[in-house]
Amino acid sequence: MKILVLRFSSIGDIVLTTPVVRAIRQQVPGAEVHFCTKPAYRGLVESNPYIKKGHYLTGSLRELAAELRAERFDYIVDLHNNLRTRLLKLQLNVPSSSFDKLNFQKWLLVRFKINRLPHVHIVDRYLAAAAPLGVRNDGKGLDYFIPEKDEVDLATTLPAHFQRGYVAFAIGAQHATKRLPVERIIELCGQLGRPVVLLGGPEDESTGHVVELAFEKEAATAVPPTAQIPDSPYYFPKTPRPQDPKTLIYNACGKFNLHQSASLVRQAQLVVSHDTGLMHIAAAFKKEIFSVWGNTVPAFGMYPYRTEFRVLEVEGLACRPCSKIGFGQCPQGHFKCMRDIRFDLDLPPARDGR
């Protein structure tokens, strides 16, 4: 049976679909699973051994539909359920089922703060879309597969102090209202009191550099001529002094690709992350996660799946959630959802005694 799974974006969402892909491949007799997404996520598809073939939206939707039609699929599982996937299904004209996005319930929560969302993780809602195929949740959680060439050798990559154990801190997120201000990142790192590897893309490199400088003894003389302060309304120049001399910072932002960053997450003692893709990758490796939430809320159903985690958030804030996705800046101007979070950490012991 030839089955097509549709999910065009993003990193975290595609990682969250992996239990569906695995369940179909392992539970449907003779299943051949294909996955359709954007070319930016090709690496996630090609590294997954449960996926036979990937299809990518590189041109028009009509061209993609022609490519998919030639595959003669028996069934489509739509885990995106937007206009584009509906048009694809209409053109392919094969049996299908779709993920329920619960947009009305999300709108109620964002607009009126009325929570009618079910207490069901999005992974289980994804799996419900595949239920007509007879698949069930196997309880194994998320998958993430790192190609051997992208495994990071800590001994040749990180400074010596980090090789005895570190915290991975994913400081990035697509929207500013899902990211801690840099001064609060510095404060949280100070409370961790152990080596911290900052993870993010090239767009997070300057923020990571500011955090790194905050923990250097002679930061004033260490700033390179090219260093830039992030151009963001959420950068506050009066950063607090580091609170623990055991905190060391290694800014890995922009230095590693996604698979390599995942390798650093896999080898970390624990993970701190905003509501972003690396948080779900950490969950795939069953890491303990400190999950930081700003304008979005765990009630949307996208908290870390089947792993130990703790939520850091401001509960009871009248304006929260202000969006189901995020904004470039706080609509209210105060950004209390991130600025007022209390970092009450109860850290597990570090392997090297830190």
Phi, psi and omega in degrees: 000129185258118189236133178253129174253130180252124170198110188278333181199173344250202183304306183298317181297320180292320175299323180290343177276350188299327175296329178291314180300313180297316182296317179297312183297322186270336187252342179263116183305127177070018184291135171242113188261126171249153182228133181245127182204190176275154183298337179298339184250020180304319182299326178291326182283313187289338179273351184271113184292346179277351181259123181286318186205143176255149176232138191230140181279081182263341179230226181278163177295327179295318178295319178295317180300321179295318178297316182289324180298325180294340180281342178055062180290149176270335185201149177236131172250110184266106181258016175243313174055058173237186184301319183295315180290328177294320177295320177299312181298322179297320181285329181279327174055053174233162179303144183206165171218155188230150174288135178275113184282346179056041184297324180294317179295322177295319179298318177301318182290318181288315187278318187240359181061033175258116185264106175245015179285141177289153176278065184227129179293151181299330177300318179290331174288324173299314181296327178298329179292334179265359183302326178301342177276355179089013182273153178228161177293123181273358175075011184268356178080203185273159174246146166211126185246122181258120175302145184305322182294342182258001175292131183269125176275107184300325185296332181253000186246314185260153174301158188305318183297335182275342183286345178271358180136143182205164171261131172269126182240108177278100189270353183268170172186154186295325184244144184299326183285359174255006181242138172296144170300153186300325180294329178282329172298316178298316179299316181293318176300320179298324180284339179292323173063037179199172179301137182232127174259118180275129182242142178172181180271183178303329180291345180260359187297318182292322176298315178300324179294319177299317179296317180299316180296327182297337182254008175269143185294324182239059186301325186297329181262357185263354184287119178288157183302333184272356183296137180231138174284135180305131177278086186211142176293351183255015171264128180241115190294335181274077182280145179290155177290145176306141188265349184216122182295348179279350180285123174237144184240132170238116182274101180264002183299129178080356183265344186228148174282181186298313181297321179293321175297320177298323177296319177294324175296315182299326184268001180282156174289319175205171188229136169248133184207147166287178177286085187207178187302318181296334175297317181287327174296319176300320178296325178298329179267010177058037178280153170284131189235133165262109189259117187259124185239132178252258185282341176265171185225151177300337181299341176293347174094018183240032175285168181305135188259126174051048172208164180284131179209160176229136182266130172250113184202169173258105181279149175079010178286124191297332184267003187249134359281145178262352179198154174274352180239287181159172181228166174285340175202163182295124180299333180270343179088348184262334178054040182295333183298334176253323184289336185256008178295135174267125180270074177271094185259135173239085191281142172289157181295142177283153184294329183263013178089001178289000000 
